[in-house]
PDB file of N, CA and C in Angstrom:
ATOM      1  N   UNK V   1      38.029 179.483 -15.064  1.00 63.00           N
ATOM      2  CA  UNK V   1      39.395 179.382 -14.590  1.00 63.00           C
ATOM      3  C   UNK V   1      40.319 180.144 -15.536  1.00 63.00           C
ATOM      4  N   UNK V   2      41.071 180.882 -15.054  1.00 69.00           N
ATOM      5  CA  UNK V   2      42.248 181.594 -15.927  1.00 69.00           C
ATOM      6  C   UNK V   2      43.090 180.623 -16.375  1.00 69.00           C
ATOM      7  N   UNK V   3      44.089 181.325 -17.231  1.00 71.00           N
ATOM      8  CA  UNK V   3      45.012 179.814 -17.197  1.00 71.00           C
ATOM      9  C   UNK V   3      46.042 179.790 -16.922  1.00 71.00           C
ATOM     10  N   UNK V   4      46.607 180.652 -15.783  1.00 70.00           N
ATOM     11  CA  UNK V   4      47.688 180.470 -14.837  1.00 70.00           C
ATOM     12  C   UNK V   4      46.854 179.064 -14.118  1.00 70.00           C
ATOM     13  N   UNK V   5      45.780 179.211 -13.780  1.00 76.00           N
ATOM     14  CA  UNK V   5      44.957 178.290 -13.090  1.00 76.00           C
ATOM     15  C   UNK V   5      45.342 176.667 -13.591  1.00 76.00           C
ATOM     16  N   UNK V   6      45.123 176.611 -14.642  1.00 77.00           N
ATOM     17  CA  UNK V   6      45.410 175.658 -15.659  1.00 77.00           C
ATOM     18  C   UNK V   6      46.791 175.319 -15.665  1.00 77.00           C
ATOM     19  N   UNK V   7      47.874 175.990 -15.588  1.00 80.00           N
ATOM     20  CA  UNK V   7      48.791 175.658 -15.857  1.00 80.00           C
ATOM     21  C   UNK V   7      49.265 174.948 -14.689  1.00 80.00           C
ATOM     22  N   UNK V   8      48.640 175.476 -13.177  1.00 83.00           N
ATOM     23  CA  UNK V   8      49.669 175.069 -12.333  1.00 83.00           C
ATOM     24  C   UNK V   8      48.846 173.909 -11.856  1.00 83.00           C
ATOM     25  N   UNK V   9      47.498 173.366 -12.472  1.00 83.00           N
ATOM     26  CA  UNK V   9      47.071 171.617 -11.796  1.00 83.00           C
ATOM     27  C   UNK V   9      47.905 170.393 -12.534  1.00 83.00           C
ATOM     28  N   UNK V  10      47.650 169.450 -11.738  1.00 87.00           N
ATOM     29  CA  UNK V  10      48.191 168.110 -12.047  1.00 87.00           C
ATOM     30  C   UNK V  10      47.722 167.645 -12.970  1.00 87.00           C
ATOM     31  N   UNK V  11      48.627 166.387 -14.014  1.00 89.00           N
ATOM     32  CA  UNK V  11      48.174 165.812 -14.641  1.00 89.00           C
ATOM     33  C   UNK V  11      46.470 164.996 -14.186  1.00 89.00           C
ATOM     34  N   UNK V  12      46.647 164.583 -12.885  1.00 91.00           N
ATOM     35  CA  UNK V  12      45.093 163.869 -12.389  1.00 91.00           C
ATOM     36  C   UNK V  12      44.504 164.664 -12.666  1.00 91.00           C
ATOM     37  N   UNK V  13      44.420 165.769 -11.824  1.00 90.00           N
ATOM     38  CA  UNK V  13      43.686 167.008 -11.836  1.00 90.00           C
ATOM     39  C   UNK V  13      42.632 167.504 -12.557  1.00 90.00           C
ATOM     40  N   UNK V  14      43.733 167.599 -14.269  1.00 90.00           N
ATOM     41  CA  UNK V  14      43.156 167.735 -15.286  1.00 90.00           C
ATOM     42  C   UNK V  14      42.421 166.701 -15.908  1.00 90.00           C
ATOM     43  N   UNK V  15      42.664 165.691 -15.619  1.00 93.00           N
ATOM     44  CA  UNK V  15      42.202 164.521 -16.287  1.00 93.00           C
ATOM     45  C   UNK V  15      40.577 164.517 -15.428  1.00 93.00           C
ATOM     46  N   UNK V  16      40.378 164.472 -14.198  1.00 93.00           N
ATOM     47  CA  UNK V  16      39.440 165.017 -13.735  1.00 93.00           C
ATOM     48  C   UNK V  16      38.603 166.211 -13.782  1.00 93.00           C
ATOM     49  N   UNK V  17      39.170 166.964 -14.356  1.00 91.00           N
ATOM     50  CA  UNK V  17      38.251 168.189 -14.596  1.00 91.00           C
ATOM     51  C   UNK V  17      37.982 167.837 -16.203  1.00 91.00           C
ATOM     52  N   UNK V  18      38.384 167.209 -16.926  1.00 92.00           N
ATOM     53  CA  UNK V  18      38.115 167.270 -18.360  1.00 92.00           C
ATOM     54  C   UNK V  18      36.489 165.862 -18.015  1.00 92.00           C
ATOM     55  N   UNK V  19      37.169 165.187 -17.234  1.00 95.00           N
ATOM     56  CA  UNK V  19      35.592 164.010 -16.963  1.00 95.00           C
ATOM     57  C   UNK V  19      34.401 164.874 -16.527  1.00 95.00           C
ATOM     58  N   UNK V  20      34.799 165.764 -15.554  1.00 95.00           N
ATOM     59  CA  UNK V  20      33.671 166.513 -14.736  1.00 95.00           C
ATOM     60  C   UNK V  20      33.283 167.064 -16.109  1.00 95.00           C
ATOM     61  N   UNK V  21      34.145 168.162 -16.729  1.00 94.00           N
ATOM     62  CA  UNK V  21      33.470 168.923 -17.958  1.00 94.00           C
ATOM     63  C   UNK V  21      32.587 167.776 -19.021  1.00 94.00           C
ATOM     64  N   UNK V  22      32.808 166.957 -19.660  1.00 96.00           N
ATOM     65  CA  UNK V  22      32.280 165.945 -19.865  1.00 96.00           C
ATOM     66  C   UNK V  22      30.803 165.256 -19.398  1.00 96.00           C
ATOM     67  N   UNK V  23      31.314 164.772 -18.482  1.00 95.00           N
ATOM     68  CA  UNK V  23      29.713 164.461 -17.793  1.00 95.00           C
ATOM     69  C   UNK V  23      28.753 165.552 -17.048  1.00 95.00           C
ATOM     70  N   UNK V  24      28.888 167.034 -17.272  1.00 95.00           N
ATOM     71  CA  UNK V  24      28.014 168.043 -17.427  1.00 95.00           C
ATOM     72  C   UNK V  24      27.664 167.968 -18.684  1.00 95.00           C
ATOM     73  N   UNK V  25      28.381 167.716 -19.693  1.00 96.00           N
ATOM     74  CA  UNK V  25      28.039 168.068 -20.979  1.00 96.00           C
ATOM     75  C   UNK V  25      26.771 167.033 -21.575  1.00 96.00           C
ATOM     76  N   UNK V  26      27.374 165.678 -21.108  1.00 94.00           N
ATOM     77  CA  UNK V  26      26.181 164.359 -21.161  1.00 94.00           C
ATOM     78  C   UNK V  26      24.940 164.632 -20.549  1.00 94.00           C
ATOM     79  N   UNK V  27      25.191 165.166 -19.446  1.00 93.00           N
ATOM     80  CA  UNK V  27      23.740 165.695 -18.084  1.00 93.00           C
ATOM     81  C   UNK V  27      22.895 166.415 -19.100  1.00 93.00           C
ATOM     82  N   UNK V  28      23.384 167.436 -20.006  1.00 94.00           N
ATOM     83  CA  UNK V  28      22.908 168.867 -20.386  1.00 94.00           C
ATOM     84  C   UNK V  28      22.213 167.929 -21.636  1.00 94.00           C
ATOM     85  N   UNK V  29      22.172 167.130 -22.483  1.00 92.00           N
ATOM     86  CA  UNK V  29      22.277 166.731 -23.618  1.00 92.00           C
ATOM     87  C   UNK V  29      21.004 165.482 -23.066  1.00 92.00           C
ATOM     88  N   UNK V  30      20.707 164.993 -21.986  1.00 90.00           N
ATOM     89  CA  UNK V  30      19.979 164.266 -21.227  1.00 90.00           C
ATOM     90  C   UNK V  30      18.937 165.239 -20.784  1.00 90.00           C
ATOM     91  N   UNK V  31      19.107 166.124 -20.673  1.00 89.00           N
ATOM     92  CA  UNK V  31      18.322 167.124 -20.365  1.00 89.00           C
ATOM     93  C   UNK V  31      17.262 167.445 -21.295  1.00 89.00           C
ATOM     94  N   UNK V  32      18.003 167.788 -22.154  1.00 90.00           N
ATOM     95  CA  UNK V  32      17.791 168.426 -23.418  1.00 90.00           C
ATOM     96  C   UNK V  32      16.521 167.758 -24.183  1.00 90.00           C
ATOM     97  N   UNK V  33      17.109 166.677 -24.032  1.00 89.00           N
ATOM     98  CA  UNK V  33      16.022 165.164 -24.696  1.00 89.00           C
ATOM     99  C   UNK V  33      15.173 165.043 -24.267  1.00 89.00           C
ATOM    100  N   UNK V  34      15.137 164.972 -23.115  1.00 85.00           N
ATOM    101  CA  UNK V  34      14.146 164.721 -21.875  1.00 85.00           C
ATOM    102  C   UNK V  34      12.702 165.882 -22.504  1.00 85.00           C
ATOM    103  N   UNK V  35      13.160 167.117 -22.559  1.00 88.00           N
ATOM    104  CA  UNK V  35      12.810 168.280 -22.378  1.00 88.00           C
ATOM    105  C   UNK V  35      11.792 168.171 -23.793  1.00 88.00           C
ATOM    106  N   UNK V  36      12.827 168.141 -24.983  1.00 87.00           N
ATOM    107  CA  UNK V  36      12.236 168.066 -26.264  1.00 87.00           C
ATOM    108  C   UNK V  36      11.213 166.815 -26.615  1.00 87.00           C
ATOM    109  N   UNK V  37      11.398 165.749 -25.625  1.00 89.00           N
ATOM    110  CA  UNK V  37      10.498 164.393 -25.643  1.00 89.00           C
ATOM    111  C   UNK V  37       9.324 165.142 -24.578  1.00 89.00           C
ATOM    112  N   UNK V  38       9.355 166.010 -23.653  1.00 90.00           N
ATOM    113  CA  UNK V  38       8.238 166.135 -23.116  1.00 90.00           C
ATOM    114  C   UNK V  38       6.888 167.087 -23.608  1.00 90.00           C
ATOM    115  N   UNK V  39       7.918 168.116 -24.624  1.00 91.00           N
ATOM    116  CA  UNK V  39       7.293 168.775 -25.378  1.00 91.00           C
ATOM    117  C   UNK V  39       6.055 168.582 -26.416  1.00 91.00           C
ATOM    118  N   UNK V  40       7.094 167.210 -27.264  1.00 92.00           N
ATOM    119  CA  UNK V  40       6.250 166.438 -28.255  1.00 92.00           C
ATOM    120  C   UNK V  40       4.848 165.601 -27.519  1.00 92.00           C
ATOM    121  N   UNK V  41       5.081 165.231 -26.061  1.00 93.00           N
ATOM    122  CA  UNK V  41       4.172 164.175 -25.641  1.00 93.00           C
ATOM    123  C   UNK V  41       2.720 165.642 -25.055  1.00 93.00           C
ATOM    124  N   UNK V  42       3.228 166.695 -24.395  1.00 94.00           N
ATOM    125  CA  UNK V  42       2.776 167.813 -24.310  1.00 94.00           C
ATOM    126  C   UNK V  42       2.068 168.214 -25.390  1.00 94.00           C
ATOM    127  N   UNK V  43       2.238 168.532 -26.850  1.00 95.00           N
ATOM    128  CA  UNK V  43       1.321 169.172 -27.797  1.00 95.00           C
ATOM    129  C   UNK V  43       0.382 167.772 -27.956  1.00 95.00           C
ATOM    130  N   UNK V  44       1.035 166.686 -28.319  1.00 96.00           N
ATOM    131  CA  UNK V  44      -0.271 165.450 -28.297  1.00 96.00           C
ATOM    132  C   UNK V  44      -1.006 165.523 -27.735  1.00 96.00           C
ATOM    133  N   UNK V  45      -0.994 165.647 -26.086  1.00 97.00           N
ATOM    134  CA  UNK V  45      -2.105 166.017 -25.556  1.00 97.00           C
ATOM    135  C   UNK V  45      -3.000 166.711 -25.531  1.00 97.00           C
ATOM    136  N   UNK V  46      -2.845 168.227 -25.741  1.00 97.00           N
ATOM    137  CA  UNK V  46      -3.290 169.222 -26.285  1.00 97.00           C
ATOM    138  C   UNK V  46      -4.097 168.823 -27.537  1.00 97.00           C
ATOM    139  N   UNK V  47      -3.914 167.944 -28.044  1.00 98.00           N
ATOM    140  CA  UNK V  47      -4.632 167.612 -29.818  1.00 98.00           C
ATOM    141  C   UNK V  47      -5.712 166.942 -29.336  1.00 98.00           C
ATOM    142  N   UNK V  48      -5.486 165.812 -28.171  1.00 98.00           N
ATOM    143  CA  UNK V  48      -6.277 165.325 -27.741  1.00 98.00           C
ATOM    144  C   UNK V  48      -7.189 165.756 -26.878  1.00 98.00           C
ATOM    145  N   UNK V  49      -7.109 166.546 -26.601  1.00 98.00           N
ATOM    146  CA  UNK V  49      -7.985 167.492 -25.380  1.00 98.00           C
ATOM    147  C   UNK V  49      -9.060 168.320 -26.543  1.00 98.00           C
ATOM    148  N   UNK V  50      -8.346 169.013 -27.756  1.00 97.00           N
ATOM    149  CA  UNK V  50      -8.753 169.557 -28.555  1.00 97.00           C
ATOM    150  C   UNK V  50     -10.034 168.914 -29.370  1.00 97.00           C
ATOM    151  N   UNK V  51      -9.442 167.502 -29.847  1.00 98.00           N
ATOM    152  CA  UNK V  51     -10.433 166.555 -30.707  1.00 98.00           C
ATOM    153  C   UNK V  51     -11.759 166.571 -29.959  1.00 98.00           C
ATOM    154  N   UNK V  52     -11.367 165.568 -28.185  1.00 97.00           N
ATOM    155  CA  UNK V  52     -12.330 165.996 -27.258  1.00 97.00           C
ATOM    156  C   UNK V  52     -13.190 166.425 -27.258  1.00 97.00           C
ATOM    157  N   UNK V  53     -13.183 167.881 -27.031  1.00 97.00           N
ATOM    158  CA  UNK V  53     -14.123 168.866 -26.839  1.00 97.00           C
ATOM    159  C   UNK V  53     -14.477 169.058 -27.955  1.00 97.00           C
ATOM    160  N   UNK V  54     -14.270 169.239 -29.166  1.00 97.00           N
ATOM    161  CA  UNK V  54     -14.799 169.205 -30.784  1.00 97.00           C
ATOM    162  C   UNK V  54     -15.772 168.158 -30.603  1.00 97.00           C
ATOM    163  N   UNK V  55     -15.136 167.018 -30.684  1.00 97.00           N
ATOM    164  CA  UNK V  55     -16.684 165.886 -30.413  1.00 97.00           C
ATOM    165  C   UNK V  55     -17.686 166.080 -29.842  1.00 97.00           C
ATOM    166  N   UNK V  56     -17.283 166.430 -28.763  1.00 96.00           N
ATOM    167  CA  UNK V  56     -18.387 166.699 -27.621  1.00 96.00           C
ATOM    168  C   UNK V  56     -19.450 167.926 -28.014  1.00 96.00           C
ATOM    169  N   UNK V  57     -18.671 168.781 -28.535  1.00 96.00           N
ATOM    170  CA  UNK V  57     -19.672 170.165 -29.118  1.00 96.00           C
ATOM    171  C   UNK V  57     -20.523 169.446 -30.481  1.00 96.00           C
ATOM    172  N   UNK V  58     -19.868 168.841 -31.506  1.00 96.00           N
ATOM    173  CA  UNK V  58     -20.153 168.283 -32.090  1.00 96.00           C
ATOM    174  C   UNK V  58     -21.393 167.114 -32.060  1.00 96.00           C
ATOM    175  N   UNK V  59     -21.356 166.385 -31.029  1.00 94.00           N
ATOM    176  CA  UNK V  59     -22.462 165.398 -30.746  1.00 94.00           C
ATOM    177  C   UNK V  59     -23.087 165.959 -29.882  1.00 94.00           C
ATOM    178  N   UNK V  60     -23.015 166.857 -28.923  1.00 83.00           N
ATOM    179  CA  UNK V  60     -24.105 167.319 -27.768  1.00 83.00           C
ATOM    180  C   UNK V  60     -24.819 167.970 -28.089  1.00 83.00           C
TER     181      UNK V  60
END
């Protein structure tokens, strides 16, 4: 938005677009977590898949 844009909304307006900006910002940050928690649970697995097959070569 320019900020002629800005200048000419309502007090609500703004007060609403500062919540909207806001709760994108929470979404993104929920995201984020999500993302970096799936990562960590992702390489674990991988370790475990890894150990796995080590054993298995290992004892077979």
């Amino acid at each position: 938005m320019d900020k002629k844009d800005l200048e000419n909304l309502s007090v609500s307006e703004l007060k609403r677009l500062k919540e909207s900006i806001n709760d994108e910002i929470e979404n993104k940050r929920t995201r984020q977590t999500l993302s970096n928690e799936n990562r960590k649970v992702l390489a674990l697995v991988w370790v475990a898949i890894g150990i796995t097959i080590s054993l298995f070569r290992y004892f077979g």
